[in-house]
Tab-separated table of C-alpha atoms in Angstrom:
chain	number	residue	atom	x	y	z
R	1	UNK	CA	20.167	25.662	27.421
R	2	UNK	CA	16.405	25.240	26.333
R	3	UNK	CA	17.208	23.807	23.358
R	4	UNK	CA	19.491	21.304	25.457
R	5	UNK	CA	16.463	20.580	27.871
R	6	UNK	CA	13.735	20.338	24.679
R	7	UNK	CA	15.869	17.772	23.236
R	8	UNK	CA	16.562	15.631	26.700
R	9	UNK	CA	12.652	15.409	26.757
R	10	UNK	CA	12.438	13.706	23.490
R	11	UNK	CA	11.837	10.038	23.788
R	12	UNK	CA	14.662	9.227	21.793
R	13	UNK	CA	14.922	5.633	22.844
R	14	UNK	CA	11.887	5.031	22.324
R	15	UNK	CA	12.018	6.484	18.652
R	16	UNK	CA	15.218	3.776	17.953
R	17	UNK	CA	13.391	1.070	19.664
R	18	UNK	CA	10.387	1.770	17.548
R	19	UNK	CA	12.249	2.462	13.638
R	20	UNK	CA	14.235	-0.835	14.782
R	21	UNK	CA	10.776	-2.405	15.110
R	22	UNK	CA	9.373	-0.743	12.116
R	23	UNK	CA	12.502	-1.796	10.008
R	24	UNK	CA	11.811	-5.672	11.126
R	25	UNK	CA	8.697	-5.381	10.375
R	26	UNK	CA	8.389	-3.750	7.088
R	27	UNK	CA	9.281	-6.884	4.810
R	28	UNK	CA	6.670	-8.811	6.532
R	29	UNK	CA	4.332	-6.130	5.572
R	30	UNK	CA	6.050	-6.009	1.962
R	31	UNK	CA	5.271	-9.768	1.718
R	32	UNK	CA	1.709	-9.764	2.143
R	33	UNK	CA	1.625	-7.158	-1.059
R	34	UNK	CA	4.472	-8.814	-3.375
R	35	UNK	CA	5.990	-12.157	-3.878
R	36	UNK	CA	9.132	-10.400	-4.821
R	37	UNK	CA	10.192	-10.225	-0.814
R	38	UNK	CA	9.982	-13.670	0.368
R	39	UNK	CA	11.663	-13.789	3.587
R	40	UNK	CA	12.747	-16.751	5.857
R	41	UNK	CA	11.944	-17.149	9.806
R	42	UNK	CA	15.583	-17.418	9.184
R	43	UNK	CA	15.872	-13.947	7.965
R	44	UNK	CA	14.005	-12.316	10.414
R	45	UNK	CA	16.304	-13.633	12.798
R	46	UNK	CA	19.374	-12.143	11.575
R	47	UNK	CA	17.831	-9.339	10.436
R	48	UNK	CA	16.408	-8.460	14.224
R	49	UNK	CA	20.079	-10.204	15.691
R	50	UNK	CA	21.827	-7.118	13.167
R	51	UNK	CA	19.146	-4.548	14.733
R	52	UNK	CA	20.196	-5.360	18.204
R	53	UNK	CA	24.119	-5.434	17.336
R	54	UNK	CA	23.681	-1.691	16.429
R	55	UNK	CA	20.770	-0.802	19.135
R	56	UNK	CA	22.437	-2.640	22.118
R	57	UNK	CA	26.051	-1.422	22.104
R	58	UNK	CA	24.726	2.288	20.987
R	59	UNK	CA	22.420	2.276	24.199
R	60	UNK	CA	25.812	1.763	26.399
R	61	UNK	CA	27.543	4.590	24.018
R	62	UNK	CA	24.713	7.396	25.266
R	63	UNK	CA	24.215	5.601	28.858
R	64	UNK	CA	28.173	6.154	29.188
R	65	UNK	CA	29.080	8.996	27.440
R	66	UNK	CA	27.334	12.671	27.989
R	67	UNK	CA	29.980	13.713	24.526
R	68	UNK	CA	27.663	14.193	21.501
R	69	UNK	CA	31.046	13.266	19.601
R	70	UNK	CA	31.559	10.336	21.318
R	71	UNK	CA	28.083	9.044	20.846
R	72	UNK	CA	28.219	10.631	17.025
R	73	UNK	CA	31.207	8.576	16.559
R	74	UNK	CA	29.702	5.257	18.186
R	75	UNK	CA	26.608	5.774	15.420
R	76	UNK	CA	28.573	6.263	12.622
R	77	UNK	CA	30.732	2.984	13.334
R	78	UNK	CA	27.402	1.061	14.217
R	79	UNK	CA	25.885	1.789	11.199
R	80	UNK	CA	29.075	1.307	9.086
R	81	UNK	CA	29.141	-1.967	10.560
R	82	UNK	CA	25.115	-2.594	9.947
R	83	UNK	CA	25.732	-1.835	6.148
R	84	UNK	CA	28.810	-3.784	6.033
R	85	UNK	CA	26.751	-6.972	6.976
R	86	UNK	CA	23.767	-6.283	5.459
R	87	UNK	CA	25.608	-5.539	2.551
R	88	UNK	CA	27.508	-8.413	2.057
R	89	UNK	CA	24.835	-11.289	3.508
R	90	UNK	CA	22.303	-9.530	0.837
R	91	UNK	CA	24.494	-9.615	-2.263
R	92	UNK	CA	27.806	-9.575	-1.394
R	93	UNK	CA	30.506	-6.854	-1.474
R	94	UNK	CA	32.451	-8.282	-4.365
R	95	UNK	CA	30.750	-10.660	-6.883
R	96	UNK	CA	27.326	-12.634	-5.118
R	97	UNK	CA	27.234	-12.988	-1.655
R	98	UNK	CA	28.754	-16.493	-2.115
R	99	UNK	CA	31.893	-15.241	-2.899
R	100	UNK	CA	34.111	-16.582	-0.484
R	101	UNK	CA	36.218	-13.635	-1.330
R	102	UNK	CA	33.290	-11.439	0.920
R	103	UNK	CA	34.852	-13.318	4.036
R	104	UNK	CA	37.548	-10.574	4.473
R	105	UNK	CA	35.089	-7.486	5.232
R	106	UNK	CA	34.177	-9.486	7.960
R	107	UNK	CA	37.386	-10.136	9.181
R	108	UNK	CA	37.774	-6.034	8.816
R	109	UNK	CA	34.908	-5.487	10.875
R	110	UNK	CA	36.344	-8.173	13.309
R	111	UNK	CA	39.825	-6.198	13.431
R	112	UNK	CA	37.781	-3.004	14.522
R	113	UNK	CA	35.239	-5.053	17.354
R	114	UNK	CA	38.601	-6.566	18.278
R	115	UNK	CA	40.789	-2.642	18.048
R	116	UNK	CA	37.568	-1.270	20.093
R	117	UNK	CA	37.918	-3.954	23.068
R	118	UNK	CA	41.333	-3.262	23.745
R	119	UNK	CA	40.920	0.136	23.420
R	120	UNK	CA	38.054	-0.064	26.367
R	121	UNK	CA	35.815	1.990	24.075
R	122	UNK	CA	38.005	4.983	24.644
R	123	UNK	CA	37.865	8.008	21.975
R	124	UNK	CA	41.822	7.753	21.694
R	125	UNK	CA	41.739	4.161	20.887
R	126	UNK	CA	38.408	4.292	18.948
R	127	UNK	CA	40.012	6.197	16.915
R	128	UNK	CA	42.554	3.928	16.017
R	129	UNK	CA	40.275	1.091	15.897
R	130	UNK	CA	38.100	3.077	13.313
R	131	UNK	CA	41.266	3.773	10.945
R	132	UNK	CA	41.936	0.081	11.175
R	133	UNK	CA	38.817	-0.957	10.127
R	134	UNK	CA	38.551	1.464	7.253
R	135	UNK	CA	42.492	0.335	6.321
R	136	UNK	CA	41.102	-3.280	6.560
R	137	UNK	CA	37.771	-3.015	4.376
R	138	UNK	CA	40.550	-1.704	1.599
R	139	UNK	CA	42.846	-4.342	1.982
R	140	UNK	CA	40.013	-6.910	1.665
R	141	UNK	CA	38.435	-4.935	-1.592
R	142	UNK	CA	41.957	-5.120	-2.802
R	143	UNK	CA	42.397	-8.469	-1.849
R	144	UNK	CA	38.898	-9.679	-3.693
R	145	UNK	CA	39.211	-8.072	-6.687
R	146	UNK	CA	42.571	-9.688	-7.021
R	147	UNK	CA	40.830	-13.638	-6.757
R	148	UNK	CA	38.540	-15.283	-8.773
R	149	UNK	CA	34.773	-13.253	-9.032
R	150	UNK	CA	31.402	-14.938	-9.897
R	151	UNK	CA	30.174	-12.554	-11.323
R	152	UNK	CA	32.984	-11.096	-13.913
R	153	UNK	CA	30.213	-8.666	-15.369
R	154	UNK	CA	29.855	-6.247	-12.387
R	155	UNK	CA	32.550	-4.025	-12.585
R	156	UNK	CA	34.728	-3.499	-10.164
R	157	UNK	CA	34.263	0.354	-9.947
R	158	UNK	CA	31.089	0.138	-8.743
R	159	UNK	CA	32.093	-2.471	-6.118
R	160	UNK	CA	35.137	0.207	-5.196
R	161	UNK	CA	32.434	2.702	-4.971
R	162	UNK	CA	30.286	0.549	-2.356
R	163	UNK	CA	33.951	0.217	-0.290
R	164	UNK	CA	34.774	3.608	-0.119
R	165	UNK	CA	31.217	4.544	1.053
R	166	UNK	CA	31.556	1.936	3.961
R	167	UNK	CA	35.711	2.815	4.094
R	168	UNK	CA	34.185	6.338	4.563
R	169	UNK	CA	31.510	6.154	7.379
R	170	UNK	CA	33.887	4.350	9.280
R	171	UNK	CA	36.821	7.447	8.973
R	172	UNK	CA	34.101	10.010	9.921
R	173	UNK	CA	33.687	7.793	13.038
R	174	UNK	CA	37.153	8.039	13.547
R	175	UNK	CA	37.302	11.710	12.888
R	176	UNK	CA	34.443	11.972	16.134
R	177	UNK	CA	36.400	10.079	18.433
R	178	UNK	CA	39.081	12.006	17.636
R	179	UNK	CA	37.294	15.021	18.143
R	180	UNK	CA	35.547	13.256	21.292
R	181	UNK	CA	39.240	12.562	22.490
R	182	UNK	CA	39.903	16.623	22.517
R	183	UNK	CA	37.318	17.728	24.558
């Protein structure tokens, strides 16, 4: 119980509000030291539009849910789903980031926004919708490696290994939920 109440006094809001800041602002920072980072107004704006995907729907995961599972789970998938985009609109998932072949992890990440609306953001359905997107982001590895790649000298292992990483934040979501869904 003291632990519990040491913890709820921790600004912890305000600690996410602020690395989200920090994290926008650290390659403005980096620019005024190396011409190697040369952003774009452009890519501060989806950078900060990707901060508040993950910061806006996990704020309704803690306002709504008192589960530490639940709001476990709701990270994990958030932050799967950061990666996943950051990922691919940085160098791509499977050759460059013009690929077109990189199109179908979004479409994963679209099946799981889509599984999580009809599920109502429920654990039981979460669940599902986290298995789906996992299943998907395989499907579309499986389904880029089989096309044409520009850039035939990356091997493919280490783009299966970059999958399975994402693949595997999204079944530990699952795994929450699940967990969340039992309790």
């Amino acid at each position: 119980m003291a632990s519990e109440a040491k913890l709820a006094r921790v600004p912890w809001r305000a600690i996410g509000w602020s690395g989200a800041a920090a994290l926008l602002a650290l390659p403005f920072v980096a620019m005024q030291f190396t011409k190697e980072v040369n952003w774009t107004l452009g890519d501060f704006i989806a950078f900060g539009i990707m901060l508040l995907m993950v910061g806006i729907p996990l704020e309704l995961a803690v306002r709504f849910s008192g589960n530490r599972l639940y709001r476990a789970g709701a990270l994990l998938a958030l932050l799967g789903m950061f990666l996943t985009i950051w990922v691919n609109l940085a160098v791509g998932i499977v050759g460059s980031e013009d690929n077109p072949a990189n199109l179908g992890f979004f479409v994963a990440l679209l099946i799981g926004m889509v599984g999580a609306v009809f599920a109502r953001a429920r654990p039981k359905g979460m669940t599902l919708a986290m298995v789906a997107t996992a299943a998907s982001l395989g499907i579309a590895f499986v389904v880029a490696v089989n096309g044409p790649t520009d850039e035939p000298w990356v091997p493919h292992a280490r783009e299966f290994f970059g999958t399975s990483v994402l693949a595997a934040l999204f079944l530990a979501s699952a795994a929450l939920f699940r967990g969340a869904s039992r309790s």
